[in-house]
Short mmCIF file of C-alpha atoms in Angstrom, two decimals:
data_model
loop_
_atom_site.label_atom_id
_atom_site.label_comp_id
_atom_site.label_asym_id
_atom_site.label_seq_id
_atom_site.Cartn_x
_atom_site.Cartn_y
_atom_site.Cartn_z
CA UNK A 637 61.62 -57.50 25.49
CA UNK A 638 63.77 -57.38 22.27
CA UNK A 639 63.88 -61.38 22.47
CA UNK A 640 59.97 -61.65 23.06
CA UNK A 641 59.41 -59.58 19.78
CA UNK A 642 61.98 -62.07 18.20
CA UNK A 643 61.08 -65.22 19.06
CA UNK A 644 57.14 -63.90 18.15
CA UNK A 645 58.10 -62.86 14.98
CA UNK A 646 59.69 -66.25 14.27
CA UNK A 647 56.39 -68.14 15.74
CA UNK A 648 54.49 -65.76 13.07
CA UNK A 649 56.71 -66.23 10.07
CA UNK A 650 56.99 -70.38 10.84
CA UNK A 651 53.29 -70.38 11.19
CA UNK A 652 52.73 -68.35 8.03
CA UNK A 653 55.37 -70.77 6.43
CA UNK A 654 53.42 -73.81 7.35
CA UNK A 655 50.19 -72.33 6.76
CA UNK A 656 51.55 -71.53 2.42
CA UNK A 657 52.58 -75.68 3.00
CA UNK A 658 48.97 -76.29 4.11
CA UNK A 659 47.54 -74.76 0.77
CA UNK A 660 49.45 -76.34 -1.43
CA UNK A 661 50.01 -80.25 -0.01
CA UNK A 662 47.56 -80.33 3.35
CA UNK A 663 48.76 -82.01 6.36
CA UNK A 664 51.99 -83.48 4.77
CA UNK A 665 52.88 -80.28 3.28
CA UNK A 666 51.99 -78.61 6.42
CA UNK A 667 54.51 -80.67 8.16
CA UNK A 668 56.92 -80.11 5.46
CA UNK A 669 57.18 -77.21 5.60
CA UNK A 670 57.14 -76.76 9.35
CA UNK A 671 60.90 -78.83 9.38
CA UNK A 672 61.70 -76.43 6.38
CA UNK A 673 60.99 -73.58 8.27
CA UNK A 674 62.79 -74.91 11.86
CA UNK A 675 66.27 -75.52 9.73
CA UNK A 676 65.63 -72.24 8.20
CA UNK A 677 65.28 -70.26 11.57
CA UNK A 678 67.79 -71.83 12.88
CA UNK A 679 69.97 -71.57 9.43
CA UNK A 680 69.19 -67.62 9.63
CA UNK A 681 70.41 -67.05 12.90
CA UNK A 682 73.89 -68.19 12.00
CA UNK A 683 74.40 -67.03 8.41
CA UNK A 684 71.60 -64.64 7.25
CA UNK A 685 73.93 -61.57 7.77
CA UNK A 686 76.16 -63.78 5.58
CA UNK A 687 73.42 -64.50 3.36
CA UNK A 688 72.68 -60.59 3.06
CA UNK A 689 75.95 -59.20 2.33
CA UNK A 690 76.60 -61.61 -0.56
CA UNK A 691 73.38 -61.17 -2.10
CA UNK A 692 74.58 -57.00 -2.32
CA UNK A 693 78.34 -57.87 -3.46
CA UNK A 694 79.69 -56.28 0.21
CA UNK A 695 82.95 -56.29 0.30
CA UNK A 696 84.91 -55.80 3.84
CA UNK A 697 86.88 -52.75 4.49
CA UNK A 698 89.58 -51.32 7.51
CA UNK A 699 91.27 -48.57 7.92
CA UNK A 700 93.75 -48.64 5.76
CA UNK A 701 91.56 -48.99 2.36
CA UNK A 702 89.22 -46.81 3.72
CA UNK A 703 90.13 -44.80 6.36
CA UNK A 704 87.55 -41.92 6.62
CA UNK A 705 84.73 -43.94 6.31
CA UNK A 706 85.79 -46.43 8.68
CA UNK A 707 86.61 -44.02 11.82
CA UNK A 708 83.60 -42.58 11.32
CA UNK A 709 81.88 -46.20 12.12
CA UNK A 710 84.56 -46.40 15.20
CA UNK A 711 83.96 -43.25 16.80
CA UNK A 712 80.40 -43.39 16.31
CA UNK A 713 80.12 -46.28 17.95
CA UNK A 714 82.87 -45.66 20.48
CA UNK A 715 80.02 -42.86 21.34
CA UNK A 716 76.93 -45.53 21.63
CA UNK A 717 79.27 -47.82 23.85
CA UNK A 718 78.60 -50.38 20.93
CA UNK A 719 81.36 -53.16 20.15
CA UNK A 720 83.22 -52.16 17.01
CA UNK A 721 81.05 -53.47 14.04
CA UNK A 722 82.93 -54.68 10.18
CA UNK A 723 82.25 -52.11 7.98
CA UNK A 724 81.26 -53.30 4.29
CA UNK A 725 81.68 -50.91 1.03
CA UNK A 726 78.74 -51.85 -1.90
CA UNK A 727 80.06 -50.81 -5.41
CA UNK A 728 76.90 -49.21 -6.56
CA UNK A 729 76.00 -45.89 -7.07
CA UNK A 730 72.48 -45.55 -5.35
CA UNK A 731 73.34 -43.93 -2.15
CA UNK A 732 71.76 -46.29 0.72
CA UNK A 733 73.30 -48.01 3.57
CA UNK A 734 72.20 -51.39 6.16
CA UNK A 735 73.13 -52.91 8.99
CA UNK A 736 72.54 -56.86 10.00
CA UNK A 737 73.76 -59.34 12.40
CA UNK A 738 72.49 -61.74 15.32
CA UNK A 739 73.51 -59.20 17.62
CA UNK A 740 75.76 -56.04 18.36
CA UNK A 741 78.53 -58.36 18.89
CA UNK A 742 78.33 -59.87 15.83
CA UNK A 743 77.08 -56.64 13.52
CA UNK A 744 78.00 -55.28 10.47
CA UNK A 745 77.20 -52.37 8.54
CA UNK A 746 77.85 -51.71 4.95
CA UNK A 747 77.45 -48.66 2.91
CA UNK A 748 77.56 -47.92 -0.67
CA UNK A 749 80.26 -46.17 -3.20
CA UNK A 750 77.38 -43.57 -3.51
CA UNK A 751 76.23 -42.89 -0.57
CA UNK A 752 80.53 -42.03 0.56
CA UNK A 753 80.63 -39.92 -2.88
CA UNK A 754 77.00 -37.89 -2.71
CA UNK A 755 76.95 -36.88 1.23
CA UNK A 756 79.28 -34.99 3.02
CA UNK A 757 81.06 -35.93 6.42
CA UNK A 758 78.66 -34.88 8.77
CA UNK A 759 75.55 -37.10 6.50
CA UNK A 760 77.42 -40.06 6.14
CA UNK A 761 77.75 -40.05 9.80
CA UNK A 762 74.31 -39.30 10.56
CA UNK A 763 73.33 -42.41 8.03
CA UNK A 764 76.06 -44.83 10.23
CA UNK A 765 74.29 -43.84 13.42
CA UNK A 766 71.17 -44.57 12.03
CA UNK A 767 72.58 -48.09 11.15
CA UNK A 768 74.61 -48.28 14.46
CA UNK A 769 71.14 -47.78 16.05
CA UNK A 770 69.14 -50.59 14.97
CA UNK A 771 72.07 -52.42 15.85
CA UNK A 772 72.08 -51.37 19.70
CA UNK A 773 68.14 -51.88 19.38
CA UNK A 774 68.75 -55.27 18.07
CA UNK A 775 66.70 -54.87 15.17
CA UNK A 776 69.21 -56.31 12.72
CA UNK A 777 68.64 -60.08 13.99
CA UNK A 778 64.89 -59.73 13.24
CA UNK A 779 64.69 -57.53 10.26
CA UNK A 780 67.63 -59.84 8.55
CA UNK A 781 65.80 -62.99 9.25
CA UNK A 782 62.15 -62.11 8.29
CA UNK A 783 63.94 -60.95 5.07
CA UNK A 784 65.24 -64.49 4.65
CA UNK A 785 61.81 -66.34 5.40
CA UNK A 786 59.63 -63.49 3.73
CA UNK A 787 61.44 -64.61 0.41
CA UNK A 788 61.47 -67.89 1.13
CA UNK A 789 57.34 -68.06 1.61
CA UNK A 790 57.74 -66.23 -1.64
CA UNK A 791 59.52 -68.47 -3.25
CA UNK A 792 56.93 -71.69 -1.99
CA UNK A 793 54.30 -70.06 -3.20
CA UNK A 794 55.07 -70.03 -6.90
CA UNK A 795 56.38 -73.35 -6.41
CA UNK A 796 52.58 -73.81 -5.74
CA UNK A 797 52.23 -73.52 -9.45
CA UNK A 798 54.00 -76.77 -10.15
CA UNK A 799 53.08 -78.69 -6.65
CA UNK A 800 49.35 -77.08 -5.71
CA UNK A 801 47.52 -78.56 -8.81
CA UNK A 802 47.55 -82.34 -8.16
CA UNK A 803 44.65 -84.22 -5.89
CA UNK A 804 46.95 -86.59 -4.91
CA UNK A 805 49.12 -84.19 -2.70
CA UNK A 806 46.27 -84.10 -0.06
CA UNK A 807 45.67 -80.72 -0.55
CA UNK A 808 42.02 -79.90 0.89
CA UNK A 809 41.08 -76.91 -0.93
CA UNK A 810 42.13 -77.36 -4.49
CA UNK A 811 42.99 -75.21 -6.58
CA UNK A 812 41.63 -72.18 -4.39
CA UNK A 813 44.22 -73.13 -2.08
CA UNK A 814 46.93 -73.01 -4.42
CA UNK A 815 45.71 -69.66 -5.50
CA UNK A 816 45.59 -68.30 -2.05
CA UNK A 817 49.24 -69.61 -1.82
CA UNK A 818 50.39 -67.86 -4.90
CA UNK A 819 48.68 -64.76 -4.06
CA UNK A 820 47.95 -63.63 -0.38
CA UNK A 821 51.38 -65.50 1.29
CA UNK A 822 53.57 -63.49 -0.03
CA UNK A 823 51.85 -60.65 0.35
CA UNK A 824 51.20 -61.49 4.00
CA UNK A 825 54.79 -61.68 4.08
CA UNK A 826 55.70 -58.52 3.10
CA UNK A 827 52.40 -56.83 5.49
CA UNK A 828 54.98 -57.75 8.16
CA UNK A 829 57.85 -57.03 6.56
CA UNK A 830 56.33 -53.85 6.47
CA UNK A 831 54.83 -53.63 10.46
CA UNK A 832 58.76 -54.34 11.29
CA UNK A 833 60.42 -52.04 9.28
CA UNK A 834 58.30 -48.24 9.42
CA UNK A 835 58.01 -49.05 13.43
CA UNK A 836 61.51 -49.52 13.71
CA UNK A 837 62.72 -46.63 11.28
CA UNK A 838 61.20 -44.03 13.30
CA UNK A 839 63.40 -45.83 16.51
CA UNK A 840 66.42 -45.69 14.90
CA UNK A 841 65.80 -42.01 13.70
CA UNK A 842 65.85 -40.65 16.53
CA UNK A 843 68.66 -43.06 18.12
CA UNK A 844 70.94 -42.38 15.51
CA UNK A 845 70.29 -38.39 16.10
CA UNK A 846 71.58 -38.58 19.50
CA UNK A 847 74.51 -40.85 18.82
CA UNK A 848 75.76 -38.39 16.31
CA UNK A 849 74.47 -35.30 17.74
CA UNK A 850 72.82 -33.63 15.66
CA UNK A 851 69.44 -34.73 14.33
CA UNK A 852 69.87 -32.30 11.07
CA UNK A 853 72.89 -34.07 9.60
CA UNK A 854 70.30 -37.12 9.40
CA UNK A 855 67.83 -35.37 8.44
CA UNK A 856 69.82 -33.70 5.25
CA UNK A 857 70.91 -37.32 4.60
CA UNK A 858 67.68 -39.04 4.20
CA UNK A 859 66.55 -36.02 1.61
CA UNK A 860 69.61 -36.49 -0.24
CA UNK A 861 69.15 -40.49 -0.66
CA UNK A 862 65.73 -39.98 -1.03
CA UNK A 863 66.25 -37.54 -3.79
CA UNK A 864 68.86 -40.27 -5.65
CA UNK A 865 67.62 -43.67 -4.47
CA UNK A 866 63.89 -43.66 -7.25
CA UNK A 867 66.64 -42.29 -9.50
CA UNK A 868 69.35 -44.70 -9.53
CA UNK A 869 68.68 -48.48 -10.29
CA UNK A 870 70.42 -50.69 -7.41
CA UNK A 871 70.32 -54.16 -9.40
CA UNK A 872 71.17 -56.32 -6.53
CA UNK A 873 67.90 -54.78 -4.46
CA UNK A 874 65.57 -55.38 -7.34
CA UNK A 875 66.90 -58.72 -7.47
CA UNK A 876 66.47 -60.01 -4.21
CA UNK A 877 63.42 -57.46 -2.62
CA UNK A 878 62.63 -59.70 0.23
CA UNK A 879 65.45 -57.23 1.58
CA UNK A 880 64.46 -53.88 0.84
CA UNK A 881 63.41 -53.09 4.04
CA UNK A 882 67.01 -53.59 5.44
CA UNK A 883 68.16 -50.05 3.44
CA UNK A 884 67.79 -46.71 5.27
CA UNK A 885 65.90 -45.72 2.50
CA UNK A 886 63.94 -48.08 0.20
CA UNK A 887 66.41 -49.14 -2.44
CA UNK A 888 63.51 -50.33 -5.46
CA UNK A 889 62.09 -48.00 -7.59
CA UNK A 890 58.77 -46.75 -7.62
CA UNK A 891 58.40 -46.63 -3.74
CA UNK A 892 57.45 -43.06 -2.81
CA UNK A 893 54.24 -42.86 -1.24
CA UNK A 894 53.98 -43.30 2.59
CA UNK A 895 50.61 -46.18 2.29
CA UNK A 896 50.27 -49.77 3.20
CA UNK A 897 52.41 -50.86 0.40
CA UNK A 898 55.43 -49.25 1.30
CA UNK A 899 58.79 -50.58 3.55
CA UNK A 900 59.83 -47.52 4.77
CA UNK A 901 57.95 -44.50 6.26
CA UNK A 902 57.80 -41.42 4.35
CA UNK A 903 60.98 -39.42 3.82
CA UNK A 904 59.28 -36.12 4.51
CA UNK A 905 57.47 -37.39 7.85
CA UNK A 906 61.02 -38.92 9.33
CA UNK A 907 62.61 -35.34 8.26
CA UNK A 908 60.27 -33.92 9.86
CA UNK A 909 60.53 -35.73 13.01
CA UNK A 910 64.15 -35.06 13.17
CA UNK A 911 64.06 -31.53 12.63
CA UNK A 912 61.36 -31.13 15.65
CA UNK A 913 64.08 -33.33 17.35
CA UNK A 914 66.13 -30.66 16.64
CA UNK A 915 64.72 -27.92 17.82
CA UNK A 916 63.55 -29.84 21.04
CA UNK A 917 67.54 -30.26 21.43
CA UNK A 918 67.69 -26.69 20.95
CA UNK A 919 65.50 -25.43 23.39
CA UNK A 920 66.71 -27.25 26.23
CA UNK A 921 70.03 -26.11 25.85
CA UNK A 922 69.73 -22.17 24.84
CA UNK A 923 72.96 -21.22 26.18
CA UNK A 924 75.16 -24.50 24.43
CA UNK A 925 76.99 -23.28 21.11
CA UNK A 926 74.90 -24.15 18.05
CA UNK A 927 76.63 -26.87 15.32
CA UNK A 928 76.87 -25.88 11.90
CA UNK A 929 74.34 -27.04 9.54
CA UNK A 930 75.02 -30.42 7.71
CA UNK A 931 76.11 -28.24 4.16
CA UNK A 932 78.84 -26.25 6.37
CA UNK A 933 82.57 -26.52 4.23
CA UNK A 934 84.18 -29.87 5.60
CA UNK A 935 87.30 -28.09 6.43
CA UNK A 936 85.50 -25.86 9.05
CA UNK A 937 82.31 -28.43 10.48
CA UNK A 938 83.07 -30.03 13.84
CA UNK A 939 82.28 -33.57 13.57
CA UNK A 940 79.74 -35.92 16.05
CA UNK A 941 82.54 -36.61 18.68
CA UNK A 942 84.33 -33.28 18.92
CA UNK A 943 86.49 -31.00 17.18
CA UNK A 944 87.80 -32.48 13.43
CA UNK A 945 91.59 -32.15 12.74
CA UNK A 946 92.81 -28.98 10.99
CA UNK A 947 94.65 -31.61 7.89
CA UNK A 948 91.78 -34.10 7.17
CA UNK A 949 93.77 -38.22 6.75
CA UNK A 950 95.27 -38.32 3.46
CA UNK A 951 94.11 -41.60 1.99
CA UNK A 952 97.08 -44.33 1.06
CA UNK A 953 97.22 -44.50 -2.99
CA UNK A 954 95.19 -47.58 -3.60
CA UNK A 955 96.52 -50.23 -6.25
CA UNK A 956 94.30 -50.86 -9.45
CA UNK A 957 92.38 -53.65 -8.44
CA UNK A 958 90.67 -51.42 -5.00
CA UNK A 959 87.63 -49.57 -5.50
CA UNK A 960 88.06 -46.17 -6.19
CA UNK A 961 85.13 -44.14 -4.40
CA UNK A 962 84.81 -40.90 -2.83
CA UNK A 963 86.32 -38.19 -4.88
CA UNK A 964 83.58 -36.49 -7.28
CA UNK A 965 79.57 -36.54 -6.16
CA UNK A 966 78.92 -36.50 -9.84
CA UNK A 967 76.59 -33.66 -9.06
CA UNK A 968 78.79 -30.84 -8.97
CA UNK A 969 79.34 -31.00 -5.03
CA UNK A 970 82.67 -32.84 -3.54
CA UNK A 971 82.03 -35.75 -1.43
CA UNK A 972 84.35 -35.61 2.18
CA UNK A 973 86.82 -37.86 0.59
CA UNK A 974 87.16 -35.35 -2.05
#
């Protein structure tokens, strides 16, 4: 089923592709920009993850440079039965995490330096389930490649500017065309970037809730990155927005209302979902031992796969040129890596 929604989401985004080529040159363009948007598919496939992490500065991590954050990733998914994704750290301080790849073999998820500092143990693993989820769903494939075309068809149509205006290009509707090409593509674009990303949010909610175990750590998370993400520029989002809807929560500012025009659902409507989750999960086991809420003091929380140590992993000292992440919120409250 997964591969049906794929391969229709590719038919849509080629035929909306060749439909901007239409506007602006006719049947050549059209054609143009139907071999533009075959080596693109099959370009994305292959390298968008690639494409993706670049575009945010990712930069791989293990367990020696950071080795909290990374068994976090391996246990969790250890717990989904998932294949061991690389783990990416983002220098920037806008807490927000993704996840991308052709598929769970192939996955990686990255996080940034503020989402590690700002949320404690029990959040940040919440947020990696989340991300480990759309990767067992298979989501990352799509939503990484209709980022790459959505900002491609973007990209053609203010080429349209330059290319639309001239009768010798074949181009049957004139400058109306052209204007529908600068205008309503890439807005079409982003209508299903849209459709893809609140469906699937709501899926990997609640996913990412049982592969960590507790619906509430999520649920804390996704108030706290809410609460920072309108607040704190990410650069490397507003740059590239065709990607937006990769983030857990929408990285670009000004994005707060749950309407047509926005990537992600609304904060308070997924937080509410989990916490119903929650107490669903409650009431069907009365008798289990309740697990401490997601502000508990990290030396006493149990974490998603059992029992924490006593003596939490004492990170190696890290040489000059290593980021240096996780020991202040810059709140007032200590990150786990504190």
């Amino acid at each position: 089923m997964n591969m049906i929604r794929t391969a229709m989401l590719l038919a849509l985004m080629t035929a909306l592709f060749m439909g901007v080529g239409y506007l602006i040159g006719g049947t050549g363009g059209m054609m143009i920009a139907f071999f533009i948007a075959a080596a693109m598919n099959l370009f994305s496939y292959w390298n968008a993850d690639k494409m993706v992490l670049r575009m945010h500065h990712a930069v791989e991590i293990d367990e020696r440079t950071a080795p909290e954050y990374f068994g976090i990733v391996r246990d969790l998914a250890a717990r989904a039965g998932l294949p061991m994704p690389r783990v990416y750290l983002i220098q920037n301080d806008q807490p927000n995490a993704f996840a991308t790849g052709r598929n769970p073999q192939n996955a990686a998820v990255a996080a940034t330096t503020g989402l590690l500092q700002r949320l404690s143990y029990e959040e940040v693993a919440g947020v990696m389930a989340h991300e480990l989820a759309h990767v067992q769903n298979r989501d990352t494939l799509t939503m990484t490649i209709t980022a790459t075309l959505a900002g491609a068809i973007s990209m053609l149509g203010n080429f349209a500017f330059f290319l639309g205006g001239n009768r010798d290009n074949n181009n049957p509707f004139g400058f109306i065309g052209v204007l529908v090409a600068i205008i309503v593509a890439p807005f079409a674009a982003m209508m299903v970037q849209m459709a893809i990303s609140r469906t699937r949010e709501y899926s990997a909610d609640r996913r990412g809730a049982e592969i960590c175990g507790n619906p509430l750590w999520l649920a804390s998370a996704l108030k706290k990155i809410a609460a920072r993400a309108h607040e704190i520029v990410n650069p490397d989002a507003e740059r590239n927005p065709a990607t937006a809807h990769l983030f857990i929560i929408n990285p670009l500012s000004g994005e707060r209302m749950d309407n047509l025009f926005s990537t992600h659902p609304n904060t308070e409507n997924r937080v509410a979902a989990l916490e119903a989750m929650a107490q669903h999960m409650s009431a069907a086991a009365p008798r289990s031992t309740p697990r401490q809420a997601p502000e508990a003091r990290a030396d006493e929380a149990a974490g998603p796969w059992g029992t924490r140590p006593a003596e939490p992993r004492r990170e190696p000292p890290k040489k000059a040129s290593e980021p240096r992440w996780g020991r202040d919120a810059g709140d007032g409250s200590k990150g786990p890596w504190s």
